[in-house]
Every structure is written in structure tokens, then in C-alpha cells.
C-alpha positions as a Python dict, from the first residue, in 0.01 Angstrom:
ca = {
    (1, 'X'): (0, 0, 0),
    (2, 'X'): (297, 7, -245),
    (3, 'X'): (502, -264, -440),
    (4, 'X'): (790, -318, -128),
    (5, 'X'): (527, -352, 113),
    (6, 'X'): (418, -760, 0),
    (7, 'X'): (534, -1024, 167),
    (8, 'X'): (595, -1348, -29),
    (9, 'X'): (560, -1700, -44),
    (10, 'X'): (788, -1841, -396),
    (11, 'X'): (829, -2157, -567),
    (12, 'X'): (1154, -2112, -785),
    (13, 'X'): (1254, -2370, -1091),
    (14, 'X'): (1632, -2540, -1052),
    (15, 'X'): (1762, -2350, -1362),
    (16, 'X'): (1640, -1942, -1500),
    (17, 'X'): (1314, -1852, -1536),
    (18, 'X'): (1164, -1866, -1797),
    (19, 'X'): (753, -1769, -1676),
    (20, 'X'): (614, -1591, -1411),
    (21, 'X'): (302, -1638, -1246),
    (22, 'X'): (165, -1459, -952),
    (23, 'X'): (-144, -1600, -718),
    (24, 'X'): (-367, -1360, -555),
    (25, 'X'): (-544, -1514, -237),
    (26, 'X'): (-936, -1502, -130),
    (27, 'X'): (-983, -1195, 172),
    (28, 'X'): (-917, -1334, 479),
    (29, 'X'): (-700, -1621, 349),
    (30, 'X'): (-338, -1578, 295),
    (31, 'X'): (-42, -1688, -24),
    (32, 'X'): (-39, -2026, 167),
    (33, 'X'): (-403, -2108, 20),
    (34, 'X'): (-258, -2106, -328),
    (35, 'X'): (25, -2362, -261),
    (36, 'X'): (-193, -2603, -421),
    (37, 'X'): (-193, -2445, -747),
    (38, 'X'): (165, -2325, -710),
    (39, 'X'): (278, -2667, -658),
    (40, 'X'): (32, -2801, -967),
    (41, 'X'): (198, -2481, -1164),
    (42, 'X'): (566, -2541, -1128),
    (43, 'X'): (530, -2989, -1199),
    (44, 'X'): (333, -2877, -1500),
    (45, 'X'): (588, -2593, -1569),
    (46, 'X'): (909, -2639, -1485),
    (47, 'X'): (1023, -2302, -1577),
    (48, 'X'): (837, -2182, -1371),
    (49, 'X'): (920, -1910, -1111),
    (50, 'X'): (575, -1856, -882),
    (51, 'X'): (500, -1581, -661),
    (52, 'X'): (238, -1585, -420),
    (53, 'X'): (202, -1220, -241),
    (54, 'X'): (37, -1136, 52),
    (55, 'X'): (-288, -929, 104),
    (56, 'X'): (-232, -628, 345),
    (57, 'X'): (-333, -670, 704),
    (58, 'X'): (-662, -510, 862),
    (59, 'X'): (-884, -597, 1167),
    (60, 'X'): (-1276, -627, 1066),
    (61, 'X'): (-1456, -688, 1331),
    (62, 'X'): (-1193, -789, 1606),
    (63, 'X'): (-1015, -997, 1342),
    (64, 'X'): (-721, -994, 1203),
    (65, 'X'): (-663, -1048, 855),
    (66, 'X'): (-540, -1016, 530),
    (67, 'X'): (-681, -884, 205),
    (68, 'X'): (-639, -671, -132),
    (69, 'X'): (-879, -418, -56),
    (70, 'X'): (-1144, -334, 242),
    (71, 'X'): (-1475, -548, 271),
    (72, 'X'): (-1631, -366, 580),
    (73, 'X'): (-1934, -187, 485),
    (74, 'X'): (-1868, -327, 130),
    (75, 'X'): (-2138, -254, -110),
    (76, 'X'): (-2182, -253, -522),
    (77, 'X'): (-2124, 162, -573),
    (78, 'X'): (-1805, 163, -321),
    (79, 'X'): (-1694, -190, -444),
    (80, 'X'): (-1569, -25, -796),
    (81, 'X'): (-1289, 231, -636),
    (82, 'X'): (-1180, -20, -374),
    (83, 'X'): (-1102, -218, -634),
    (84, 'X'): (-905, 22, -847),
    (85, 'X'): (-733, 202, -595),
    (86, 'X'): (-522, -156, -536),
    (87, 'X'): (-468, -193, -869),
    (88, 'X'): (-150, 43, -874),
    (89, 'X'): (66, -146, -581),
    (90, 'X'): (30, -503, -783),
    (91, 'X'): (76, -378, -1128),
    (92, 'X'): (393, -172, -950),
    (93, 'X'): (493, -542, -763),
    (94, 'X'): (409, -734, -1098),
    (95, 'X'): (670, -504, -1288),
    (96, 'X'): (902, -594, -1026),
    (97, 'X'): (892, -914, -1041),
    (98, 'X'): (930, -909, -1401),
    (99, 'X'): (1227, -643, -1416),
    (100, 'X'): (1386, -933, -1139),
    (101, 'X'): (1350, -1256, -1332),
    (102, 'X'): (1390, -1091, -1611),
    (103, 'X'): (1047, -1212, -1796),
    (104, 'X'): (866, -1108, -2103),
    (105, 'X'): (543, -944, -1964),
    (106, 'X'): (384, -1216, -2255),
    (107, 'X'): (520, -1445, -2058),
    (108, 'X'): (393, -1384, -1714),
    (109, 'X'): (52, -1540, -1615),
    (110, 'X'): (-198, -1422, -1297),
    (111, 'X'): (-436, -1593, -1124),
    (112, 'X'): (-645, -1502, -826),
    (113, 'X'): (-938, -1675, -606),
    (114, 'X'): (-1193, -1452, -530),
    (115, 'X'): (-1125, -1136, -432),
    (116, 'X'): (-759, -1230, -554),
    (117, 'X'): (-981, -1298, -869),
    (118, 'X'): (-1129, -952, -876),
    (119, 'X'): (-836, -773, -857),
    (120, 'X'): (-676, -957, -1134),
    (121, 'X'): (-946, -833, -1374),
    (122, 'X'): (-946, -521, -1273),
    (123, 'X'): (-535, -521, -1347),
    (124, 'X'): (-649, -686, -1673),
    (125, 'X'): (-879, -395, -1741),
    (126, 'X'): (-640, -105, -1632),
    (127, 'X'): (-304, -261, -1734),
    (128, 'X'): (-353, -457, -2057),
    (129, 'X'): (-48, -672, -2211),
    (130, 'X'): (165, -662, -1883),
    (131, 'X'): (73, -966, -1821),
    (132, 'X'): (-27, -1212, -2115),
    (133, 'X'): (-284, -1437, -1917),
    (134, 'X'): (-507, -1378, -1620),
    (135, 'X'): (-689, -1677, -1461),
    (136, 'X'): (-966, -1595, -1253),
    (137, 'X'): (-1088, -1842, -994),
    (138, 'X'): (-1487, -1787, -870),
    (139, 'X'): (-1379, -1413, -876),
    (140, 'X'): (-1621, -1092, -1071),
    (141, 'X'): (-1559, -758, -1213),
    (142, 'X'): (-1595, -528, -995),
    (143, 'X'): (-1710, -297, -1303),
    (144, 'X'): (-1743, -429, -1625),
    (145, 'X'): (-1459, -362, -1880),
    (146, 'X'): (-1533, -119, -2148),
    (147, 'X'): (-1339, -264, -2348),
    (148, 'X'): (-1153, -562, -2445),
    (149, 'X'): (-780, -654, -2348),
    (150, 'X'): (-548, -657, -2689),
    (151, 'X'): (-315, -819, -2530),
    (152, 'X'): (-416, -1066, -2206),
    (153, 'X'): (-663, -1366, -2252),
    (154, 'X'): (-830, -1377, -1995),
    (155, 'X'): (-946, -1730, -1864),
    (156, 'X'): (-1275, -1769, -1577),
    (157, 'X'): (-1304, -2067, -1358),
    (158, 'X'): (-1625, -2087, -1147),
    (159, 'X'): (-1803, -2333, -960),
    (160, 'X'): (-2171, -2394, -1041),
    (161, 'X'): (-2289, -2455, -723),
    (162, 'X'): (-2082, -2129, -572),
    (163, 'X'): (-2295, -1926, -339),
    (164, 'X'): (-2065, -1643, -201),
    (165, 'X'): (-1986, -1551, -629),
    (166, 'X'): (-2331, -1679, -836),
    (167, 'X'): (-2157, -1824, -1138),
    (168, 'X'): (-2410, -1652, -1332),
    (169, 'X'): (-2167, -1345, -1304),
    (170, 'X'): (-1844, -1512, -1465),
    (171, 'X'): (-2130, -1638, -1713),
    (172, 'X'): (-2221, -1257, -1811),
    (173, 'X'): (-1867, -1174, -1801),
    (174, 'X'): (-1820, -1423, -2039),
    (175, 'X'): (-2068, -1249, -2288),
    (176, 'X'): (-1968, -923, -2237),
    (177, 'X'): (-1605, -1009, -2307),
    (178, 'X'): (-1724, -1169, -2626),
    (179, 'X'): (-1940, -872, -2780),
    (180, 'X'): (-1605, -661, -2659),
    (181, 'X'): (-1442, -891, -2906),
    (182, 'X'): (-1182, -1041, -2618),
    (183, 'X'): (-984, -1361, -2579),
    (184, 'X'): (-1135, -1528, -2296),
    (185, 'X'): (-1233, -1881, -2192),
    (186, 'X'): (-1522, -1962, -1968),
    (187, 'X'): (-1561, -2334, -1779),
    (188, 'X'): (-1755, -2372, -1496),
    (189, 'X'): (-1773, -2719, -1321),
    (190, 'X'): (-2147, -2825, -1232),
    (191, 'X'): (-2073, -2988, -883),
    (192, 'X'): (-1862, -2685, -729),
    (193, 'X'): (-1915, -2477, -512),
    (194, 'X'): (-1686, -2161, -411),
    (195, 'X'): (-1318, -2332, -374),
    (196, 'X'): (-1042, -2351, -553),
    (197, 'X'): (-1094, -2716, -647),
    (198, 'X'): (-836, -2930, -803),
    (199, 'X'): (-1052, -2967, -1102),
    (200, 'X'): (-1049, -2595, -1201),
    (201, 'X'): (-699, -2618, -1121),
    (202, 'X'): (-651, -2878, -1411),
    (203, 'X'): (-857, -2715, -1624),
    (204, 'X'): (-665, -2372, -1589),
    (205, 'X'): (-308, -2597, -1685),
    (206, 'X'): (-497, -2717, -1983),
    (207, 'X'): (-599, -2443, -2051),
    (208, 'X'): (-266, -2257, -2053),
    (209, 'X'): (-136, -2583, -2234),
    (210, 'X'): (-381, -2549, -2530),
    (211, 'X'): (-523, -2217, -2577),
    (212, 'X'): (-337, -2074, -2833),
    (213, 'X'): (-364, -1660, -2754),
    (214, 'X'): (-596, -1495, -3040),
    (215, 'X'): (-415, -1222, -3107),
    (216, 'X'): (-89, -1455, -3265),
    (217, 'X'): (-406, -1576, -3497),
    (218, 'X'): (-485, -1270, -3560),
    (219, 'X'): (-117, -1134, -3638),
    (220, 'X'): (-83, -1447, -3892),
}
């Protein structure tokens, strides 16, 4: 997989973009699954370009689906390696879009749902500062970070009733990030399961609009 191989859906502003959002769908899904979030972002940030790449095609048990990394015989042991192998192409794609629109890394946000969130978190670990914010909906770290991202703020958003990726993993990730001194938030919705729920999307926009990155306070 390489940056030029991604098919995309896009929502572009009427004027020159000043912000860039890249949205990653779940395994077995498509870019269209992120359209509701993309629309909300477009309504909330009038000068934002929203780009939704499609994952790679694969065949699993006779079914063709899109995903960011292989899920066939996925285990805790091979999970980190599979995710890590998917990061370089995504990083190259994000740089390509930043150059295309003339957007700074600090004005770029990466959001993902489930498998897309896992990939987004891995990118923030490998490429600190490539994006200013990561919004991880119902995802998990494939491998715990060993250092805090200095230039990327992490927003974890999860449903308490999630039976696919338990909410305790988001809470544990938040605790790990805090212990490392990271700039992060964690929102757990009590009555929501494993879904890109409107309440979580609204909270994500609230975080984007109200949370001043900690690095700005530290440098003041």
C-alpha cells in the first residue's frame, strides 16, 4: 500500500482551506461510513477540507472488504506489527494532502473509528507532530506508547457499553498517556456501544473547539 493508492471521498470548503481533517473508517467499512462526521466537521469548521481515504481491499473468508491492516488470524502478538506496517503509507498520504492544500501539520487532525482509530493512534506514536490532533473513536493502542507525543493532542472517545473494544482499554490508554505527561482527553459515553454515535461526534467537535493544546500553555 502506498499514498497514491488511496481512493478518497472529500468535502471541500468554498474558500481556500485553512484546516485539514483526515477520517479513517473501520475494517469492513468504507469512506462513506465517515460522512456524518465529515458533514458535522464541515458545518463546524467552515474553512476545513475533509478527506476520507478508503482502506485497501482484501478477501477474508470469501468476502471482499476494505481494511487498513489484515485482520485474518489477528492476535495480540501480531497486532502491533500489522498496524506498524500500515503507518508509513498513511503518513505519506497525510503529507501529500498537507502539501496539496498548503496546510500546516498543526492545523491537521486525524480521526478514526475502531480499526481506523487504532491506526491513527499508531501514527501519533511513530510521527509525533505530523498531525496536531488525533480523535480516536472506539479504538485501542496496538502497542502502548513508550513516550508522550509532544506535538499531538490525543482525544479518546468511547462507549461504555462497547463489547468489541472494551471501554476499559480507552481508560487504561488515558492513564498511560497521563503517566507519560501527554496532552490527552478521554470521554466515555455511558449508554453507547461500539458505534460512531452522534453524541461522541458532537463531543469530539466540542473538544476541538474548546481544548487549547497543552503545549501552547507550556510555551507561554
